[in-house]
Tab-separated table of C-alpha atoms and ligand atoms in Angstrom:
chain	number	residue	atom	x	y	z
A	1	UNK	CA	-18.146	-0.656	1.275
A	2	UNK	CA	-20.426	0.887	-0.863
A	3	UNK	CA	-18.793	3.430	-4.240
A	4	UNK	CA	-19.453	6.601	-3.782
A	5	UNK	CA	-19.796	7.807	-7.477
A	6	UNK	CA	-20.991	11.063	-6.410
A	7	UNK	CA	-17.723	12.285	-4.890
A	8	UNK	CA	-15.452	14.287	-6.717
A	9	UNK	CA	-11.730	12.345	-7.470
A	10	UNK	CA	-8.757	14.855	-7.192
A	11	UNK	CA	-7.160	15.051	-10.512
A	12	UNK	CA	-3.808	16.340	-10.925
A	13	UNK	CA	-0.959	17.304	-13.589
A	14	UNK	CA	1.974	16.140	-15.056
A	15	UNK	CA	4.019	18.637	-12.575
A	16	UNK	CA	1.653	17.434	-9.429
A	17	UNK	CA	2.616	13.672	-10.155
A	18	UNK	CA	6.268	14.687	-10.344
A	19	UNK	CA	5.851	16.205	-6.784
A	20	UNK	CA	4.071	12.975	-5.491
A	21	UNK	CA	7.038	10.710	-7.338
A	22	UNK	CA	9.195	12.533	-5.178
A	23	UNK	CA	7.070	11.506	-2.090
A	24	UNK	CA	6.531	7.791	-3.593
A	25	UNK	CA	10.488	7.753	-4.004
A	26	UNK	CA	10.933	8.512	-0.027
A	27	UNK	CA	8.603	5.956	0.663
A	28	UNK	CA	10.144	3.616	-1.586
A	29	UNK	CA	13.622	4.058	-0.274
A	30	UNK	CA	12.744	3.957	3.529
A	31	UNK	CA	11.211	0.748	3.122
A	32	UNK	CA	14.158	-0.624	1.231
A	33	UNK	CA	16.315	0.482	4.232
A	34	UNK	CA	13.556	-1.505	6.439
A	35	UNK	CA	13.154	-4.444	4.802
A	36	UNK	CA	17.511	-4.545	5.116
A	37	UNK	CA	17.444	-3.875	8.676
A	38	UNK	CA	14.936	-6.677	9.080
A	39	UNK	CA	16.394	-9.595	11.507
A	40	UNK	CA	15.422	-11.547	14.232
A	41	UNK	CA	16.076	-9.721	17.496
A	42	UNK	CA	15.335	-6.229	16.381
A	43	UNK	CA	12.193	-4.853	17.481
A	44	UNK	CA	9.432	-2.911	15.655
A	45	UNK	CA	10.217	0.216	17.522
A	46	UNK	CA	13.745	0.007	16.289
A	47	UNK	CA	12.387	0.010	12.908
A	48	UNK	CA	10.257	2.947	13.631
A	49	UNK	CA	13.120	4.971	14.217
A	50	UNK	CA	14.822	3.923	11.250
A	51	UNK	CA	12.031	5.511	9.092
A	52	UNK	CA	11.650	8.195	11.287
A	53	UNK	CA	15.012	9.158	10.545
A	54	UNK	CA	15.098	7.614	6.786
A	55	UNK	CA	12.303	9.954	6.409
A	56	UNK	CA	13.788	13.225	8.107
A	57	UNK	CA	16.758	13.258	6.499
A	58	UNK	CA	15.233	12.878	2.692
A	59	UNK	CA	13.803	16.193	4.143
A	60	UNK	CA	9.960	15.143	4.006
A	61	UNK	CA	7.571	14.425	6.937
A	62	UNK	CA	5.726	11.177	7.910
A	63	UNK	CA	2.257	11.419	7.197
A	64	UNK	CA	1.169	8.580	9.586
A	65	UNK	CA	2.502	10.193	12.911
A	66	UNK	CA	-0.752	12.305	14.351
A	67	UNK	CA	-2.891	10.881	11.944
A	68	UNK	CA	-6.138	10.546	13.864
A	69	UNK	CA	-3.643	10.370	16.945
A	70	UNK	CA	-1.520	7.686	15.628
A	71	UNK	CA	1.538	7.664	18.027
A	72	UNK	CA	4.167	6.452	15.239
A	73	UNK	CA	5.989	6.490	11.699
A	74	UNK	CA	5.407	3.309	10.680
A	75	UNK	CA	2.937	1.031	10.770
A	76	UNK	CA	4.455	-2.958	11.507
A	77	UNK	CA	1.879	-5.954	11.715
A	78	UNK	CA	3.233	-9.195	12.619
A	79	UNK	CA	1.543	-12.954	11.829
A	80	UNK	CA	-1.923	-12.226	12.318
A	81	UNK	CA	-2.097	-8.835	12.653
A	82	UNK	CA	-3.046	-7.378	9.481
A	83	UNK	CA	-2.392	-3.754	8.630
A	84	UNK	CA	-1.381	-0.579	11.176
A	85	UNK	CA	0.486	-2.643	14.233
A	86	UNK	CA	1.545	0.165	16.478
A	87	UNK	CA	5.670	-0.726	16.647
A	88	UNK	CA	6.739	-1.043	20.184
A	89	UNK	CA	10.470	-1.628	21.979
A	90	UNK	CA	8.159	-5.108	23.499
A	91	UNK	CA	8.036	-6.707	19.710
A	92	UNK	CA	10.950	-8.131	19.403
A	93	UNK	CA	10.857	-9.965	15.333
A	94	UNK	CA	12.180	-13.832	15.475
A	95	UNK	CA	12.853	-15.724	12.747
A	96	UNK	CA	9.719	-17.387	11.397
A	97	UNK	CA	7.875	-14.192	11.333
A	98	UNK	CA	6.534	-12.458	8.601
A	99	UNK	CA	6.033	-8.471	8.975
A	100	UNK	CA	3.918	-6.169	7.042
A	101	UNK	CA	5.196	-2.436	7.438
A	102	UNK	CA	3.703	0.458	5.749
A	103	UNK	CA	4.599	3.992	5.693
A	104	UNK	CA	3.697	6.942	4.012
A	105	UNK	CA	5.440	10.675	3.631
A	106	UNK	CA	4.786	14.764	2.270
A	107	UNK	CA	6.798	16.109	0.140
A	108	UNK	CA	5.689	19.729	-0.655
A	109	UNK	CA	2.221	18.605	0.518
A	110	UNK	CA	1.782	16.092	-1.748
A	111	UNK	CA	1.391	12.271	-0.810
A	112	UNK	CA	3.027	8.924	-0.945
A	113	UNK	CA	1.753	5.493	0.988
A	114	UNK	CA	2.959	2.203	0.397
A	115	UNK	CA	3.725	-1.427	2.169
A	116	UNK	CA	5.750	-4.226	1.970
A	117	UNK	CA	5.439	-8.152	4.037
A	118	UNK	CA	8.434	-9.841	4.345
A	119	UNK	CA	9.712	-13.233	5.984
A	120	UNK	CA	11.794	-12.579	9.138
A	121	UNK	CA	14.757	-15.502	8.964
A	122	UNK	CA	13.701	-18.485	7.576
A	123	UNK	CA	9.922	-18.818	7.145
A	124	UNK	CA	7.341	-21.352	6.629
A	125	UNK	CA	7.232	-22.624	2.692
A	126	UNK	CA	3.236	-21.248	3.219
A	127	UNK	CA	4.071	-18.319	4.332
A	128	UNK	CA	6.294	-17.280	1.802
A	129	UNK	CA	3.865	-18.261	-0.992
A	130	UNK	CA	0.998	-15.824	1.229
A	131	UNK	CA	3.377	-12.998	0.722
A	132	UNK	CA	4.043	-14.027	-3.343
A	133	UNK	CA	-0.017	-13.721	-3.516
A	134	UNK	CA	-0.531	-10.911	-1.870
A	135	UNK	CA	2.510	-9.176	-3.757
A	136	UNK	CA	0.867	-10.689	-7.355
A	137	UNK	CA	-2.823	-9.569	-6.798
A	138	UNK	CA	-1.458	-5.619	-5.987
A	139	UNK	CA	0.761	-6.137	-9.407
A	140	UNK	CA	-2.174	-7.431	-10.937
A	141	UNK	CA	-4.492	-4.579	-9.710
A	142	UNK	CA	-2.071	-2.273	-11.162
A	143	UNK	CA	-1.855	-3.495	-14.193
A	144	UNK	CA	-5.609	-2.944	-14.401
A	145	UNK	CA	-5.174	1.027	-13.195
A	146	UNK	CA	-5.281	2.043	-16.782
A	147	UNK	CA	-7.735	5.593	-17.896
A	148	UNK	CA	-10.816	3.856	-19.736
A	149	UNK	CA	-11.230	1.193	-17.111
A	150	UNK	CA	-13.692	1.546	-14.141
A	151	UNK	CA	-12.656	1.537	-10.829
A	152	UNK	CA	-14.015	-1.908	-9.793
A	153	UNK	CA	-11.718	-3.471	-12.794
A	154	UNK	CA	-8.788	-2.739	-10.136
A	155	UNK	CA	-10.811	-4.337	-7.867
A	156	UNK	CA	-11.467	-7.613	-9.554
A	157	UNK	CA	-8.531	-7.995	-11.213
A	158	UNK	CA	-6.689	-7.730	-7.347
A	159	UNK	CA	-9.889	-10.606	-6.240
A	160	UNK	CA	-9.355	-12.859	-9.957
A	161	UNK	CA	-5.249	-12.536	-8.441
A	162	UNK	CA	-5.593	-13.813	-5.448
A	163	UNK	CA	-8.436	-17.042	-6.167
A	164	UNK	CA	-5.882	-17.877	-8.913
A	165	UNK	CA	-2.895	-18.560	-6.335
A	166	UNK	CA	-4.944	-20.643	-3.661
A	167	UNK	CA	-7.330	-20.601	-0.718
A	168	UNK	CA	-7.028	-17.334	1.056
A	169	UNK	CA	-8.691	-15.155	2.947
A	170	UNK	CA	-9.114	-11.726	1.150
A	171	UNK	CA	-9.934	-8.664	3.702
A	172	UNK	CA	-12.847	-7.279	3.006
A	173	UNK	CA	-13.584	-4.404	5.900
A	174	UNK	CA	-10.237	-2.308	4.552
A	175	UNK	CA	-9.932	-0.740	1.276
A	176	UNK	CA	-7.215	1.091	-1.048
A	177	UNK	CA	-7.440	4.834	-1.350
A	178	UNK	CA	-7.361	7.931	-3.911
A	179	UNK	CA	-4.424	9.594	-2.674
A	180	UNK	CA	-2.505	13.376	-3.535
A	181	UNK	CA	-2.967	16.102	-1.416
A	182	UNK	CA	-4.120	14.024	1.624
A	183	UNK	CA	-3.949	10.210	2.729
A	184	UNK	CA	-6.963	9.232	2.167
A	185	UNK	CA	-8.903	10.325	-0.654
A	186	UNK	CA	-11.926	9.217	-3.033
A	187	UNK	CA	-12.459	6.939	-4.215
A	188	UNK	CA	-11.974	3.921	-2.519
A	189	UNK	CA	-10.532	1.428	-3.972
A	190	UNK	CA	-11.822	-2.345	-2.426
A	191	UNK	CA	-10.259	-5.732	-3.475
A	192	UNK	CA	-12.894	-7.562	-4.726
A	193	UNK	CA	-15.882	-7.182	-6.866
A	194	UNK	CA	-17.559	-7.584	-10.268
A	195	UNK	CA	-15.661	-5.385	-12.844
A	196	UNK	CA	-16.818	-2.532	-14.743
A	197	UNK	CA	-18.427	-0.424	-11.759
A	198	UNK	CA	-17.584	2.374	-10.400
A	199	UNK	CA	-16.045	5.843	-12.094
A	200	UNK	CA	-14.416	5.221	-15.305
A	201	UNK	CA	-10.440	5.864	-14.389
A	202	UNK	CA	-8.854	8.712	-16.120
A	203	UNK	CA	-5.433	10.420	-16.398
A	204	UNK	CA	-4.746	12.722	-13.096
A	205	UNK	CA	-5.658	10.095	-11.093
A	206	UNK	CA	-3.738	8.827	-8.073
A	207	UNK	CA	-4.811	5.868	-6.274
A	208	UNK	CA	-3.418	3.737	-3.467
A	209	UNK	CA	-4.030	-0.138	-3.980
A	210	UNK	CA	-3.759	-2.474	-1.243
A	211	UNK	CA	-3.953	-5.844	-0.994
A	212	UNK	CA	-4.618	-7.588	2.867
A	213	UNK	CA	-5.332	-11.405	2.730
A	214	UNK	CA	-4.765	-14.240	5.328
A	215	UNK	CA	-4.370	-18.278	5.200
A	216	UNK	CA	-7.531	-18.056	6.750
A	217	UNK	CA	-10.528	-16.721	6.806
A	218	UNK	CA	-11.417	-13.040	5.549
A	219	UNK	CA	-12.516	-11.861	8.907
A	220	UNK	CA	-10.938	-9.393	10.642
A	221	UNK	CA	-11.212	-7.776	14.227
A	222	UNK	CA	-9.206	-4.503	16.113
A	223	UNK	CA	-7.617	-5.173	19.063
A	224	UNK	CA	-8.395	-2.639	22.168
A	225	UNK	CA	-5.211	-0.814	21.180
A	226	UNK	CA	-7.508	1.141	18.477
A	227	UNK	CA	-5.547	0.432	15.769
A	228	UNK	CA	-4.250	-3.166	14.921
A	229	UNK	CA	-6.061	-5.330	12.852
A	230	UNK	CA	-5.767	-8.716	13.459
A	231	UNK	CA	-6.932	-12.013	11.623
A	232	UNK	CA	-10.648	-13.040	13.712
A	233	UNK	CA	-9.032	-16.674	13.264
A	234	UNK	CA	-5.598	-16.050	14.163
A	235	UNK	CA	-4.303	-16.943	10.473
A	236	UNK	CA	-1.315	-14.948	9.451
A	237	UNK	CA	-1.554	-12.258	6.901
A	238	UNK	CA	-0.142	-9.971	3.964
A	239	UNK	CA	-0.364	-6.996	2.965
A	240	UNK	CA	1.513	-4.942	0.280
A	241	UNK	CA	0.876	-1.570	-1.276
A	242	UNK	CA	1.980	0.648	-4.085
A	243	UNK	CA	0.487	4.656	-4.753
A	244	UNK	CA	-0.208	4.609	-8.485
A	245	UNK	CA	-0.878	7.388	-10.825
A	246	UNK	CA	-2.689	6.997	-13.908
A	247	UNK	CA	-1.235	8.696	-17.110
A	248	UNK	CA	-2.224	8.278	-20.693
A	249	UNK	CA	0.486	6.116	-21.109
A	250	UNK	CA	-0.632	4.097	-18.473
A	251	UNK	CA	0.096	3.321	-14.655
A	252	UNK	CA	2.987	4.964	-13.089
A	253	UNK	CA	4.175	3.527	-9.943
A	254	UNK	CA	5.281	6.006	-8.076
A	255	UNK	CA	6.459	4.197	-5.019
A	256	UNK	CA	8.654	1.533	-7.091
A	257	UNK	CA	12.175	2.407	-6.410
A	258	UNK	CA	12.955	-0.025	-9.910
A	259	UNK	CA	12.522	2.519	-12.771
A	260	UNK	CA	11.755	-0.170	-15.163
A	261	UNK	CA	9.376	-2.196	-12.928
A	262	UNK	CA	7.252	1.081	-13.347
A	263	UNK	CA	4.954	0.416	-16.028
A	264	UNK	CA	5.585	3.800	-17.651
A	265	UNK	CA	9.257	5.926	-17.519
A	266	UNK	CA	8.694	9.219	-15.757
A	267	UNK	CA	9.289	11.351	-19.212
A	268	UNK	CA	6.280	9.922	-20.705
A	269	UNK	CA	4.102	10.482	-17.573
A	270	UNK	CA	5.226	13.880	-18.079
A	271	UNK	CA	4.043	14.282	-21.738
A	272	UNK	CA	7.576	13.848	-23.366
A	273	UNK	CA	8.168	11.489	-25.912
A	274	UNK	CA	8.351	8.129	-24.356
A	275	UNK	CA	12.496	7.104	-24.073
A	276	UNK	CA	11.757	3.927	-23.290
B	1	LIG	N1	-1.132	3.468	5.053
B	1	LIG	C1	-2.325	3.178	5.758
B	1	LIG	C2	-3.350	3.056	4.706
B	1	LIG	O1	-3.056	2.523	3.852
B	1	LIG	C3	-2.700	4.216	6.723
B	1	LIG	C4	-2.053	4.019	7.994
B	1	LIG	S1	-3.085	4.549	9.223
B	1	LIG	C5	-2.127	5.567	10.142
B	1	LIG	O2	-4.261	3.571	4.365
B	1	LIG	F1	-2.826	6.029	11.049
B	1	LIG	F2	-1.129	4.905	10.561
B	1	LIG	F3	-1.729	6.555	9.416
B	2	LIG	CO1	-2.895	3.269	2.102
């Protein structure tokens, strides 16, 4: 993945970020609701439904259903698959599993995208601490989404993350995102890297970071489906992601549901004085 520097990076205002909180907050919710209704027995189509309707009823629209033809709401990758499992009534979750889903809505045109892994039942001790990596190295990468710093600090501070917690595999071939009035935007945002390259980050910015990595290796193929991503070794995997703005007072996640898990309170992203 090579930085394209030359592309221009949407900027937007204090009132645009409030429109794409609103968006983060319907993400946020829906996959609160999901990661509740996750049990062994239900299948990933079930959960589909539950964000289709999650998503309907906070009156937005998905933003993953058509993309490029994608047939669903919701993407849900089990064990090895990595990131955008189609769900299907045939994938029934058992206990032992561990499930990525990610989903992403419009509000007023403007965009939200996030993910979550979680342990189905009871899971394997080493799975759970995959998931606690993965989750660390996207806090960590957002801690490092501050204006000043260059894009690529994101990056290696999400790579320095996950070589501090142990020997996984960290996903190369898929990248995080500039994000606002579409998906997928410049820049993107990769998870490893030398810091101090790329565009210096500045206020107005909205990026998506996302963390993939595997108890294996970092290798990673599509199945004939077109869409999943699976492990090439058949190691399971995490993934988690968060759509972060950047404001002077510093990142502002706008998918966290937990106000004060945000690293900045909505009034000061919005130029008040901070009443924190
Ligand atoms: N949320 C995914 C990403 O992070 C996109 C899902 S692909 C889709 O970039 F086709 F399902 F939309
Ligand atoms: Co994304």
């Amino acid at each position: 993945m090579r930085l394209r520097r030359d592309r221009v990076i949407e900027l937007k205002s204090p009132e645009q970020f409030a429109r794409m909180r609103e968006a983060g907050l319907v993400v946020a919710r829906t996959l609160q609701v999901l990661a509740e209704a996750v049990r062994p027995g239900i299948t990933t189509a079930d959960l589909d439904a539950i964000a289709a309707q999650q998503i309907r009823i906070a009156g937005a629209a998905p933003s993953f259903l058509g993309y490029f033809g994608y047939p669903a709401t919701i993407c849900t990758s089990v064990n090895e698959e990595i990131v955008h499992g189609i769900p299907s009534e045939n994938r029934r979750l058992a206990a032992g599993d561990i499930i990525s889903i990610d989903c992403g809505a419009i509000v007023d045109g403007w965009h939200g995208d996030a993910a979550i892994s979680l342990g189905v039942g009871d899971i394997d001790p080493a799975d759970q601490a995959l998931l606690d990596a993965c989750r660390a190295a996207l806090w960590q990468g957002i801690a490092a989404a501050t204006s000043g710093n260059r894009l690529s600090d994101i990056s290696h501070a999400v790579e320095q993350s996950v070589r501090a917690s142990g020997n996984y595999g960290l996903i190369r071939d898929y990248t995080g995102h500039g994000i606002g009035t579409a998906m997928h935007m410049e820049p993107a945002v990769p998870n490893y890297g030398p810091p101090g390259r790329g565009p210096q980050l500045r206020a107005g910015m909205a990026l998506a970071i996302e963390p993939m990595i595997t108890r294996g290796s970092r290798h990673a193929a599509e199945l004939s489906d077109g869409w999943t991503v699976v492990t090439a070794d058949g190691s399971r995997a995490a993934h988690f992601e968060h759509t972060v703005a950047i404001t002077p007072d510093g990142p502002w996640v706008l998918t966290d549901l937990a106000r004060e898990s945000a690293l900045v309170s909505e009034s000061a992203a919005n130029g008040e004085p901070d009443a924190r």
